[in-house]
Every structure is written in C-alpha cells, then in structure tokens.
Amino acid sequence: MNKQYLLYVDDEEPNLVAFRAIFRREFNVITATSAEEGRQKLDDNPEVKVVISDYLMKGITGIEFFESILEKHPYIIRIILTGFADQTAMMDSINKARVYRFLSKPWNEYDLRQTILSAIELYDARKNIAKHQKELENSYDSLNQFVHKASNEMRSTLVSMHGIVRLAKLEDSDNKNMNYWPILEKGIMQIDLQLRNIIEHYESDQRIGVSNKIDFNEIIQRCKQALDSFQDFSNINMNVVVRATESFYNDPFRIQLVISNLLNYVGDQINPDKGQINLDIEVIDGKSGVQIMFTDDDIGIENEQLNGLFELILSKGNNQDISLYLVKQAVENMNGTIDVTSIPGEGTSFNIFIPNNQSEFHANSSN
Amino acid sequence: MRIALIDDNEIDIFVNTKLLETSSITAEISSYLNPLAALDELCSKEIDVIIVDNQMPEISGYGFLEKIIECKQDDLPLMIVLTASVHEELREKYKGLHDQIKLWEKPLNVEALSSLLAEA
C-alpha cells in the first residue's frame, strides 16, 4: 500500500527530526518550521491528508495556523500538539479551527500513531462522502432532465393521439361506438395534464429572475378555459374578485401554475352530492405583494389530512393529486407563502402571499 | 383557398388533413413532412394559409416563418403555428417575428380556423 502523506509543523527543529525518525517508514513525512512554510508545503503537496502542528510557535499558535488553511484545504484533518497542562482555553478553539485531536507533549508514540491512522481514515471517509454527494447531485440533475425530456416526448405522441380521437369522433358520429370516444378523450387529457405538470414543475424550478406585469383577471380566465375541457366546473359558482390596484410584477408562468393547479385541485375535490358550491377567488393588495385567496364552502378537509396536504406522498394504490405539491413549490420559488385552513362540513380556504418584484423589474429594465 | 400543412409528424399531418377535409372549409390542402422542401415550394407558389409545427428537426417553426416572411414580403399568408404547449415566452417570441402569427395548441382547432377565415 502507498505511504500516506503527513505534514508536521513545529518551530523546534529537534522535534521534527525525532518525529521523522519514528514515522518515516510508515508515512511520507513532510516537515515545516513555520506556519508560512507549512502553507507552502500544503500547496506543493496536495496528497497531504493530516496536518500536525505544535501549539505554541514563534508569532503564531497552531490554532491560528489551522484557521489560515481551513478555506483552502477543508478536508485535511488537523491535530494539535501541546505542552500545556490546562487545555480548557484551547478547547474553545476547537470549533473555530476544527481541530480533530489535542495530544500532549511530549507525545506518546503509540497514541500519536493511532491518532494519525484514525485521522487518515476520517479523511478518506469525508472525501468519499463528498464524492458520492457530487455524484448524487449529478444523477439527480440528469434524472430531472431525463424526466423532462421524456415527458415532452410522451406529450407530443399523446397530442397526436388526441387528434386521432377527435377525428374519430367527427367521422364516427352516427355510429353506436360514439360513446367511447369522449371517454378515451378524457383519459388522454388527464394523462396530458399529468405530463404537463411534470414539465411545468421542472421548468418552474429552473427559472430565475423572470418578472413581468401580471393581469390576474386574464390569468384566472385563461386557467379556467384551459381546464374546462376535462374538469367539470358546472357545480361551482365561481366568484372572482381582483382588487389589486398596485402594479404587480412576478413570473407569469409561476403565477399561472399556482392558479391553474389550485383550480384543478378544487375541481377534483368537489363532492358531487353536495350540489352547487361557491368558490370565491380573491386577489387583494397586501404589504409589498398580493394576497390570493381561494375559499370554498364544500365539505372541508379533516384535520389529520391537512398537515400533509402539500407533500408529495408517493405510495402504492394512492392516486395522489400532485397539484398542491406543485402549487407549494411554485409559491416558494417566488419567495411567497401558502397556508390552508379548513373546517370540516363548512369549507376550505387557501391563503397565498406572493411578493411584488416591481423594484427588481425596474432594476432589470434599466440595464 | 390554399392551405399548407408543415409537420414532421406523420400522424399530425394525417389528422390535420382529415380535420380540414371534413370541416366546412373548402380548400386545396398541401402537406409537407419536410419543412425545407416545403420552403422551396411555397416561396414560389401562391398560398393563403400556412399551418406549421413549432418543433421540427430540420428547422423550427420560427425559422420556417422567418424565411416565409422574407420570401413572401407583401403577400403574407395567414400564419398559424401549432405546438404541444403554448408558453407566454413562445407567444412573445412569435409576436416579435410578426404580430399576425397565431400560436395554437395541438390538435388543430378547425372551428377556430374557420371563424378566423370568416373574419379575414
């Protein structure tokens, strides 16, 4: 096995000589007589995994030396040698310089060897974790990109199929099979909505700094129209009030995502036995942003379901709606907040705050 | 009335041709799976409506209409772009090319087309 690299810094030459004499067969020992030389040696020898430093040196303590190398060499494990009987003062510095161990001088060969060996082990483990972390991030990114690309491709095929079904509906209008086409069409549109959600979620996550003037009336109407073909809103008396007088700027894509998914959620939840329900959608000025409220008088949500409402729970046999998860992600991407209150039997109310990016918009448009 | 359909997807060409044929619109329909071949032909031919797919491997709907606008100049046909999903940004992009370009979601909405033609 290759010999591991150590750096030992001590301003007393005889200590370095003694250290080297004992450990040179087991380790590649690099030595330095000052903090400055120590830093230089670290730069020249990236293989170094463990640094041992004397505590009290001319003009600098081992702790100070360690602090000075933290940023450049975050993974290196640091060991302090000290002749002090009272170590409590130094213990305070553990966090500052992230010292792995304090060993007292004169050192005991056995203790020092064991400490160095476990320090090397720790170094390797940390390096390994960092490597895996990086790999994990990379594969998470590629997975996201893959899902995004696959969803787009599936949608494009699905939209073609939708065309075929429409055509079949037209050509087949006298046939008794006529009843099948709308069922097929509805299924296609539901899959299409799911795919759109995935695509929008990915795209919403990737967006930065888009800020345009928002027309809430228009967005609400557009969302409703887009959902109309497969969501039955006939049981809902929708009452839209937009009283936001200030010009409001944010990302229209995300605002639309929020409103469209909330509408879809409400549409899905409607209890058909309840008869007509009222849905009030209110947009009003709030402090440095807008307040968007969706209030219905449907059957409400039980308390225990309320907690996990915005979470993505992917369990078997649970056909969970991802609408609210998407809403929350988009709201948080805009630095907004969302909360929900519900009284079983009386109704549910979603309350969203989204900050106004007007100042940012002006800053952007002026350059 | 002469309508040109440009789409690299055979099913979409088939569906849109059929939809047009069964509609109240009487038109001579020409369809192209290859947009570059379509450009060659359409630039030297009279055409009233161009319906083009936004995303094609050889050239995008945007690039396609850019060329059409270049070669047709004063005698611009009605231009409709079809896409799987309409984005605000995409709408703005096409608006920037020409303010009369329509950006519609697939599949082709024939009723909307016939009312658009009635307006013209």
Coordinates of C-alpha atoms in Angstrom, one line a residue:
Chain A
M1 CA 0.0 0.0 0.0
N2 CA 1.2 3.5 -0.7
K3 CA 2.6 5.5 2.1
Q4 CA 0.2 8.3 3.2
Y5 CA 1.3 11.9 3.4
L6 CA 1.6 13.9 6.7
L7 CA 2.7 17.4 7.4
Y8 CA 4.3 18.2 10.8
V9 CA 4.8 21.9 11.7
D10 CA 7.0 22.8 14.7
D11 CA 9.4 25.6 15.1
E12 CA 11.7 23.4 17.2
E13 CA 13.9 21.5 14.7
P14 CA 14.7 18.6 17.1
N15 CA 11.0 17.7 17.4
L16 CA 10.8 17.5 13.6
V17 CA 13.9 15.3 13.5
A18 CA 12.5 12.9 16.2
F19 CA 9.1 12.7 14.5
R20 CA 10.6 11.9 11.2
A21 CA 12.9 9.3 12.7
I22 CA 10.0 7.4 14.1
F23 CA 7.4 7.7 11.4
R24 CA 9.3 7.9 8.1
R25 CA 9.0 4.2 7.5
E26 CA 5.2 4.2 7.8
F27 CA 4.4 7.6 6.3
N28 CA 5.6 10.2 3.8
V29 CA 6.6 12.8 6.4
I30 CA 6.8 16.4 5.3
T31 CA 8.0 18.9 7.8
A32 CA 8.0 22.7 8.2
T33 CA 9.5 25.0 10.8
S34 CA 6.9 27.9 10.4
A35 CA 3.3 28.4 9.5
E36 CA 4.3 30.1 6.3
E37 CA 6.5 27.2 5.2
G38 CA 3.6 24.8 6.3
R39 CA 1.2 26.6 4.0
Q40 CA 3.7 26.4 1.1
K41 CA 4.3 22.7 1.7
L42 CA 0.5 22.1 1.7
D43 CA 0.2 23.9 -1.7
D44 CA 3.1 21.8 -3.1
N45 CA 1.8 18.5 -1.7
P46 CA -1.9 18.0 -2.4
E47 CA -1.6 14.4 -1.2
V48 CA -1.4 15.5 2.4
K49 CA -4.3 14.1 4.5
V50 CA -3.2 15.0 8.0
V51 CA -1.5 18.1 9.5
I52 CA 0.1 18.0 12.9
S53 CA 1.1 21.3 14.4
D54 CA 2.8 22.4 17.6
Y55 CA 0.5 24.7 19.6
L56 CA 3.0 27.4 20.7
M57 CA 5.2 28.6 17.8
K58 CA 7.0 31.9 17.2
G59 CA 4.5 34.6 16.5
I60 CA 1.6 32.2 15.8
T61 CA -0.4 29.4 17.5
G62 CA -1.2 26.1 15.9
I63 CA -4.9 27.1 16.1
E64 CA -4.2 30.3 14.1
F65 CA -2.2 28.3 11.6
F66 CA -5.1 25.9 11.2
E67 CA -7.6 28.7 10.8
S68 CA -5.5 30.1 8.0
I69 CA -5.6 26.8 6.0
L70 CA -9.3 25.9 6.6
E71 CA -10.7 27.5 3.5
K72 CA -8.1 26.2 1.0
H73 CA -7.8 22.7 2.5
P74 CA -11.2 21.9 4.1
Y75 CA -10.7 18.2 4.1
I76 CA -7.3 17.9 5.8
I77 CA -7.5 16.6 9.3
R78 CA -5.8 18.8 11.9
I79 CA -4.0 17.6 15.1
I80 CA -2.5 19.9 17.7
L81 CA 0.4 19.0 20.0
T82 CA 0.6 21.0 23.1
G83 CA 2.7 21.1 26.3
F84 CA 0.0 22.9 28.2
A85 CA -1.3 21.2 31.3
D86 CA -4.5 23.2 31.2
Q87 CA -6.2 22.6 27.9
T88 CA -9.6 24.2 28.6
A89 CA -8.6 27.5 26.9
M90 CA -7.8 25.7 23.7
M91 CA -10.9 23.7 23.7
D92 CA -12.8 26.9 22.9
S93 CA -10.9 27.0 19.7
I94 CA -11.9 23.5 18.6
N95 CA -14.9 24.8 16.6
K96 CA -13.0 27.8 15.2
A97 CA -10.2 25.8 13.7
R98 CA -12.0 22.5 13.6
V99 CA -9.2 20.6 15.4
Y100 CA -9.6 16.8 15.3
R101 CA -7.5 16.0 18.4
F102 CA -5.2 17.6 21.0
L103 CA -2.3 15.5 22.0
S104 CA 0.0 16.4 24.9
K105 CA 3.8 16.9 24.6
P106 CA 6.0 15.0 24.9
W107 CA 3.9 12.7 22.7
N108 CA 3.5 9.1 23.3
E109 CA 4.4 7.2 20.1
Y110 CA 1.6 4.7 20.3
D111 CA -1.1 7.4 20.9
L112 CA 0.2 9.5 18.1
R113 CA 0.3 6.6 15.6
Q114 CA -3.3 5.6 16.5
T115 CA -4.4 9.2 16.2
I116 CA -2.8 9.6 12.8
L117 CA -4.2 6.4 11.5
S118 CA -7.8 7.3 12.5
A119 CA -7.3 10.8 11.1
I120 CA -6.4 9.3 7.7
E121 CA -9.5 7.1 7.9
L122 CA -11.6 10.1 8.7
Y123 CA -10.1 12.0 5.8
D124 CA -10.8 9.2 3.3
A125 CA -14.4 8.8 4.6
R126 CA -15.1 12.5 4.2
K127 CA -13.6 12.6 0.7
N128 CA -15.7 9.6 -0.2
I129 CA -18.9 11.3 1.1
A130 CA -18.1 14.4 -0.8
K131 CA -17.6 12.3 -4.0
H132 CA -20.8 10.5 -3.5
Q133 CA -22.7 13.7 -2.8
K134 CA -21.4 15.1 -6.1
E135 CA -22.4 12.0 -7.9
L136 CA -25.8 12.1 -6.3
E137 CA -26.4 15.7 -7.4
N138 CA -25.3 14.9 -10.9
S139 CA -27.6 11.9 -11.2
Y140 CA -30.4 13.9 -9.7
D141 CA -29.9 16.6 -12.4
S142 CA -29.7 14.0 -15.2
L143 CA -32.8 12.2 -13.9
N144 CA -34.7 15.5 -13.8
Q145 CA -33.6 16.3 -17.3
F146 CA -34.5 12.8 -18.5
V147 CA -38.0 13.1 -17.0
H148 CA -38.4 16.5 -18.6
K149 CA -37.4 15.2 -22.0
A150 CA -39.4 12.0 -21.7
S151 CA -42.5 13.9 -20.6
N152 CA -42.2 16.3 -23.6
E153 CA -41.8 13.3 -26.0
M154 CA -44.7 11.5 -24.4
R155 CA -46.9 14.6 -24.7
S156 CA -46.1 15.1 -28.3
T157 CA -47.3 11.5 -29.0
L158 CA -50.3 11.9 -26.8
V159 CA -51.3 15.1 -28.5
S160 CA -51.2 13.2 -31.9
M161 CA -53.4 10.5 -30.4
H162 CA -55.8 13.2 -29.2
G163 CA -56.1 14.4 -32.7
I164 CA -56.9 10.9 -33.9
V165 CA -59.6 10.6 -31.3
R166 CA -61.1 13.9 -32.3
L167 CA -61.1 12.8 -35.9
A168 CA -62.8 9.5 -34.9
K169 CA -65.4 11.5 -33.0
L170 CA -66.2 13.5 -36.2
E171 CA -66.2 10.7 -38.7
D172 CA -68.0 8.2 -36.4
S173 CA -70.8 10.5 -35.4
D174 CA -73.6 8.1 -36.5
N175 CA -72.1 5.0 -35.1
K176 CA -73.0 3.4 -31.8
N177 CA -69.3 3.4 -30.8
M178 CA -69.7 7.1 -30.5
N179 CA -69.9 6.9 -26.7
Y180 CA -66.5 5.5 -26.4
W181 CA -64.6 8.4 -27.9
P182 CA -65.3 11.0 -25.2
I183 CA -64.2 8.6 -22.5
L184 CA -61.0 7.9 -24.4
E185 CA -60.5 11.6 -25.0
K186 CA -61.0 12.4 -21.3
G187 CA -58.4 9.8 -20.4
I188 CA -55.9 11.3 -22.9
M189 CA -56.4 14.7 -21.5
Q190 CA -55.9 13.5 -17.9
I191 CA -52.6 11.9 -18.8
D192 CA -51.7 15.0 -20.7
L193 CA -52.4 17.2 -17.6
Q194 CA -50.1 15.0 -15.5
L195 CA -47.3 15.3 -18.1
R196 CA -47.8 19.0 -18.3
N197 CA -47.5 19.1 -14.5
I198 CA -44.2 17.3 -14.6
I199 CA -42.8 19.6 -17.3
E200 CA -44.0 22.7 -15.6
H201 CA -42.6 21.6 -12.3
Y202 CA -39.2 21.1 -13.9
E203 CA -39.4 24.4 -15.8
S204 CA -40.6 26.4 -12.8
D205 CA -37.6 25.1 -10.8
Q206 CA -35.2 26.1 -13.5
R207 CA -36.4 29.7 -13.9
I208 CA -34.7 32.6 -12.4
G209 CA -35.4 36.3 -12.5
V210 CA -38.4 36.4 -14.8
S211 CA -40.6 39.3 -13.9
N212 CA -43.5 40.7 -15.9
K213 CA -46.6 42.7 -15.1
I214 CA -49.4 40.3 -14.0
D215 CA -53.0 40.6 -15.1
F216 CA -54.8 38.4 -12.6
N217 CA -58.2 38.5 -14.3
E218 CA -56.7 37.4 -17.5
I219 CA -54.7 34.6 -16.0
I220 CA -57.6 33.3 -14.0
Q221 CA -59.8 33.2 -17.1
R222 CA -57.1 31.5 -19.1
C223 CA -56.6 28.9 -16.5
K224 CA -60.3 28.1 -16.3
Q225 CA -60.6 27.8 -20.0
A226 CA -57.6 25.5 -20.2
L227 CA -59.1 23.2 -17.6
D228 CA -62.7 23.4 -18.9
S229 CA -62.4 20.6 -21.3
F230 CA -61.8 17.9 -18.7
Q231 CA -62.8 19.5 -15.4
D232 CA -66.4 19.9 -14.7
F233 CA -66.9 23.3 -13.2
S234 CA -70.7 23.3 -13.7
N235 CA -71.2 22.6 -9.9
I236 CA -69.1 25.5 -8.9
N237 CA -70.3 29.1 -8.7
M238 CA -67.0 30.9 -9.2
N239 CA -66.8 34.4 -8.0
V240 CA -63.6 36.2 -9.0
V241 CA -62.7 39.5 -7.4
V242 CA -59.4 41.2 -8.2
R243 CA -58.8 44.3 -6.1
A244 CA -55.1 44.6 -6.6
T245 CA -54.6 48.2 -7.5
E246 CA -50.9 48.4 -7.4
S247 CA -49.0 47.1 -10.5
F248 CA -47.8 43.7 -9.6
Y249 CA -44.7 42.1 -11.2
N250 CA -43.6 38.5 -10.9
D251 CA -43.1 35.4 -13.1
P252 CA -46.4 34.9 -15.1
F253 CA -45.5 31.2 -15.7
R254 CA -45.4 30.5 -12.0
I255 CA -48.5 32.6 -11.1
Q256 CA -50.4 30.7 -13.8
L257 CA -49.0 27.4 -12.4
V258 CA -50.3 28.3 -9.0
I259 CA -53.8 29.3 -10.1
S260 CA -54.3 26.6 -12.6
N261 CA -53.3 23.8 -10.1
L262 CA -55.4 25.3 -7.3
L263 CA -58.4 25.4 -9.6
N264 CA -57.7 21.8 -10.7
Y265 CA -57.4 20.7 -7.1
V266 CA -60.7 22.3 -6.1
G267 CA -62.4 20.8 -9.2
D268 CA -61.1 17.4 -8.3
Q269 CA -62.2 17.6 -4.7
I270 CA -65.8 18.8 -5.3
N271 CA -68.2 16.4 -3.7
P272 CA -70.9 15.8 -6.4
D273 CA -73.6 15.0 -3.7
K274 CA -73.2 18.5 -2.2
G275 CA -74.9 20.2 -5.1
Q276 CA -73.8 23.7 -6.0
I277 CA -70.8 25.0 -4.1
N278 CA -69.4 28.5 -4.1
L279 CA -65.8 29.3 -4.8
D280 CA -64.5 32.8 -4.1
I281 CA -61.2 33.7 -5.7
E282 CA -59.9 37.0 -4.3
V283 CA -56.8 38.8 -5.2
I284 CA -56.0 41.8 -3.0
D285 CA -53.1 44.1 -2.3
G286 CA -51.0 43.0 0.6
K287 CA -47.9 44.5 2.2
S288 CA -45.3 44.5 -0.6
G289 CA -47.2 41.9 -2.6
V290 CA -50.6 40.3 -3.2
Q291 CA -52.8 38.0 -1.2
I292 CA -54.5 35.3 -3.2
M293 CA -57.4 33.6 -1.5
F294 CA -59.4 30.5 -2.7
T295 CA -62.3 30.0 -0.4
D296 CA -65.0 27.3 -0.9
D297 CA -68.0 26.1 1.1
D298 CA -67.5 22.4 0.2
I299 CA -67.3 19.6 2.8
G300 CA -63.8 20.7 4.0
I301 CA -60.7 18.7 4.9
E302 CA -60.2 16.7 8.0
N303 CA -57.6 17.9 10.4
E304 CA -55.2 15.0 10.1
Q305 CA -55.2 15.3 6.3
L306 CA -54.4 19.0 6.5
N307 CA -50.8 18.5 7.6
G308 CA -49.5 16.5 4.7
L309 CA -51.7 18.3 2.1
F310 CA -48.8 20.0 0.2
E311 CA -46.5 17.0 0.4
L312 CA -45.7 14.6 -2.4
I313 CA -46.7 11.2 -1.0
L314 CA -46.0 8.5 -3.5
S315 CA -47.4 5.4 -2.0
K316 CA -48.9 2.4 -3.7
G317 CA -52.6 2.4 -4.5
N318 CA -52.8 6.1 -3.6
N319 CA -53.8 8.1 -6.6
Q320 CA -52.4 11.3 -5.1
D321 CA -53.0 14.5 -6.8
I322 CA -49.8 16.4 -7.2
S323 CA -51.5 19.7 -7.8
L324 CA -51.0 21.1 -4.3
Y325 CA -47.3 20.0 -4.2
L326 CA -46.8 21.9 -7.5
V327 CA -48.6 25.0 -6.0
K328 CA -46.4 25.0 -3.0
Q329 CA -43.1 24.6 -4.9
A330 CA -44.1 27.4 -7.3
V331 CA -45.1 29.7 -4.4
E332 CA -41.8 29.0 -2.6
N333 CA -39.8 29.6 -5.7
M334 CA -41.3 33.1 -5.7
N335 CA -40.4 33.5 -2.1
G336 CA -44.1 33.5 -1.2
T337 CA -46.1 31.7 1.5
I338 CA -49.1 29.4 1.4
D339 CA -51.4 28.2 4.2
V340 CA -54.6 26.4 4.4
T341 CA -57.4 26.4 6.9
S342 CA -60.4 24.1 6.8
I343 CA -63.5 23.4 8.9
P344 CA -65.0 20.0 8.1
G345 CA -68.5 20.5 6.9
E346 CA -68.0 24.2 6.2
G347 CA -65.3 24.7 3.7
T348 CA -61.7 25.2 2.9
S349 CA -59.6 28.3 2.5
F350 CA -56.2 28.6 0.8
N351 CA -54.3 31.8 1.5
I352 CA -51.3 32.7 -0.6
F353 CA -48.9 35.6 -0.4
I354 CA -46.6 36.4 -3.3
P355 CA -44.2 39.3 -3.1
N356 CA -44.2 42.0 -5.7
N357 CA -41.0 42.1 -7.8
Q358 CA -41.6 45.6 -9.1
S359 CA -38.3 47.1 -7.9
E360 CA -36.5 44.2 -9.4
F361 CA -38.3 44.7 -12.6
H362 CA -37.2 48.3 -12.8
A363 CA -33.6 47.3 -11.9
N364 CA -33.7 44.8 -14.8
S365 CA -35.2 47.1 -17.4
S366 CA -32.8 49.9 -16.7
N367 CA -29.7 48.0 -17.7
Chain B
M1 CA -58.3 28.7 -50.7
R2 CA -54.9 27.1 -50.5
I3 CA -53.7 25.7 -47.2
A4 CA -50.3 24.3 -46.5
L5 CA -49.6 21.9 -43.6
I6 CA -46.0 21.5 -42.5
D7 CA -45.2 19.0 -39.8
D8 CA -42.5 16.3 -39.4
N9 CA -45.0 14.1 -37.6
E10 CA -47.0 11.9 -40.0
I11 CA -49.9 11.3 -37.6
D12 CA -50.4 15.0 -37.1
I13 CA -50.3 15.6 -40.9
F14 CA -52.9 12.9 -41.3
V15 CA -55.1 14.1 -38.6
N16 CA -55.0 17.8 -39.6
T17 CA -55.6 17.0 -43.2
K18 CA -58.6 14.9 -42.3
L19 CA -59.9 17.5 -39.9
L20 CA -59.7 20.1 -42.6
E21 CA -61.3 17.9 -45.2
T22 CA -64.2 17.1 -43.0
S23 CA -64.7 20.7 -42.0
S24 CA -66.8 23.4 -43.6
I25 CA -63.6 24.9 -45.0
T26 CA -63.2 24.3 -48.7
A27 CA -59.6 24.3 -49.5
E28 CA -56.9 22.8 -51.5
I29 CA -54.6 21.2 -49.0
S30 CA -50.9 20.5 -49.5
S31 CA -48.9 18.8 -46.8
Y32 CA -45.2 18.6 -46.2
L33 CA -43.3 16.3 -43.9
N34 CA -40.0 18.0 -44.8
P35 CA -40.1 21.7 -44.0
L36 CA -37.0 22.6 -46.2
A37 CA -38.7 21.1 -49.2
A38 CA -41.9 23.0 -48.2
L39 CA -39.9 26.3 -48.1
D40 CA -38.6 25.7 -51.6
E41 CA -42.1 25.0 -53.0
L42 CA -44.1 27.5 -51.0
C43 CA -41.9 30.5 -51.8
S44 CA -42.7 30.2 -55.5
K45 CA -46.4 29.3 -55.1
E46 CA -49.4 31.3 -54.0
I47 CA -50.7 30.2 -50.6
D48 CA -53.4 31.6 -48.3
V49 CA -52.8 29.7 -45.0
I50 CA -49.7 28.2 -43.6
I51 CA -50.0 25.9 -40.6
V52 CA -46.6 24.9 -39.3
D53 CA -45.4 22.8 -36.4
N54 CA -43.3 24.7 -33.9
Q55 CA -40.7 22.0 -33.3
M56 CA -39.2 20.2 -36.2
P57 CA -35.7 18.6 -36.6
E58 CA -34.6 20.4 -39.8
I59 CA -35.9 23.9 -38.9
S60 CA -38.1 25.3 -36.2
G61 CA -41.5 26.8 -36.9
Y62 CA -39.9 30.2 -36.1
G63 CA -37.1 29.7 -38.6
F64 CA -39.6 28.5 -41.2
L65 CA -41.8 31.5 -40.9
E66 CA -38.8 33.8 -40.8
K67 CA -38.0 32.5 -44.3
I68 CA -41.6 32.7 -45.4
I69 CA -41.9 36.3 -44.4
E70 CA -38.6 37.0 -46.2
C71 CA -39.8 35.5 -49.5
K72 CA -43.5 36.5 -49.3
Q73 CA -43.0 40.0 -48.0
D74 CA -46.1 41.9 -49.2
D75 CA -48.3 38.9 -49.9
L76 CA -48.2 37.3 -46.5
P77 CA -50.3 34.2 -45.9
L78 CA -52.2 33.7 -42.7
M79 CA -49.6 32.0 -40.4
I80 CA -50.5 29.5 -37.7
V81 CA -48.0 27.8 -35.5
L82 CA -49.0 24.6 -33.7
T83 CA -47.3 23.4 -30.6
A84 CA -47.9 20.9 -27.8
S85 CA -48.0 23.6 -25.2
V86 CA -48.3 27.4 -25.5
H87 CA -45.9 29.3 -23.4
E88 CA -46.0 33.0 -22.8
E89 CA -42.4 33.3 -23.8
L90 CA -43.0 31.4 -27.1
R91 CA -46.0 33.6 -27.8
E92 CA -43.8 36.7 -27.3
K93 CA -41.1 35.3 -29.5
Y94 CA -43.5 34.8 -32.4
K95 CA -45.1 38.1 -31.8
G96 CA -41.7 39.6 -32.1
L97 CA -41.3 38.0 -35.6
H98 CA -44.7 39.2 -36.8
D99 CA -47.7 40.4 -34.9
Q100 CA -50.2 38.4 -37.0
I101 CA -48.8 35.0 -36.3
K102 CA -51.2 32.8 -34.3
L103 CA -49.8 30.3 -31.8
W104 CA -52.2 27.5 -31.1
E105 CA -52.1 24.3 -29.2
K106 CA -52.3 20.9 -30.9
P107 CA -54.5 19.4 -32.2
L108 CA -55.7 21.9 -34.8
N109 CA -58.9 23.6 -33.8
V110 CA -60.8 23.7 -37.1
E111 CA -63.7 25.8 -35.7
A112 CA -61.3 28.5 -34.6
L113 CA -59.7 28.4 -38.0
S114 CA -62.9 28.7 -39.9
S115 CA -64.0 31.7 -37.8
L116 CA -60.6 33.2 -38.3
L117 CA -61.0 32.8 -42.1
A118 CA -64.5 34.3 -41.9
E119 CA -63.0 37.4 -40.2
A120 CA -60.4 37.8 -42.9

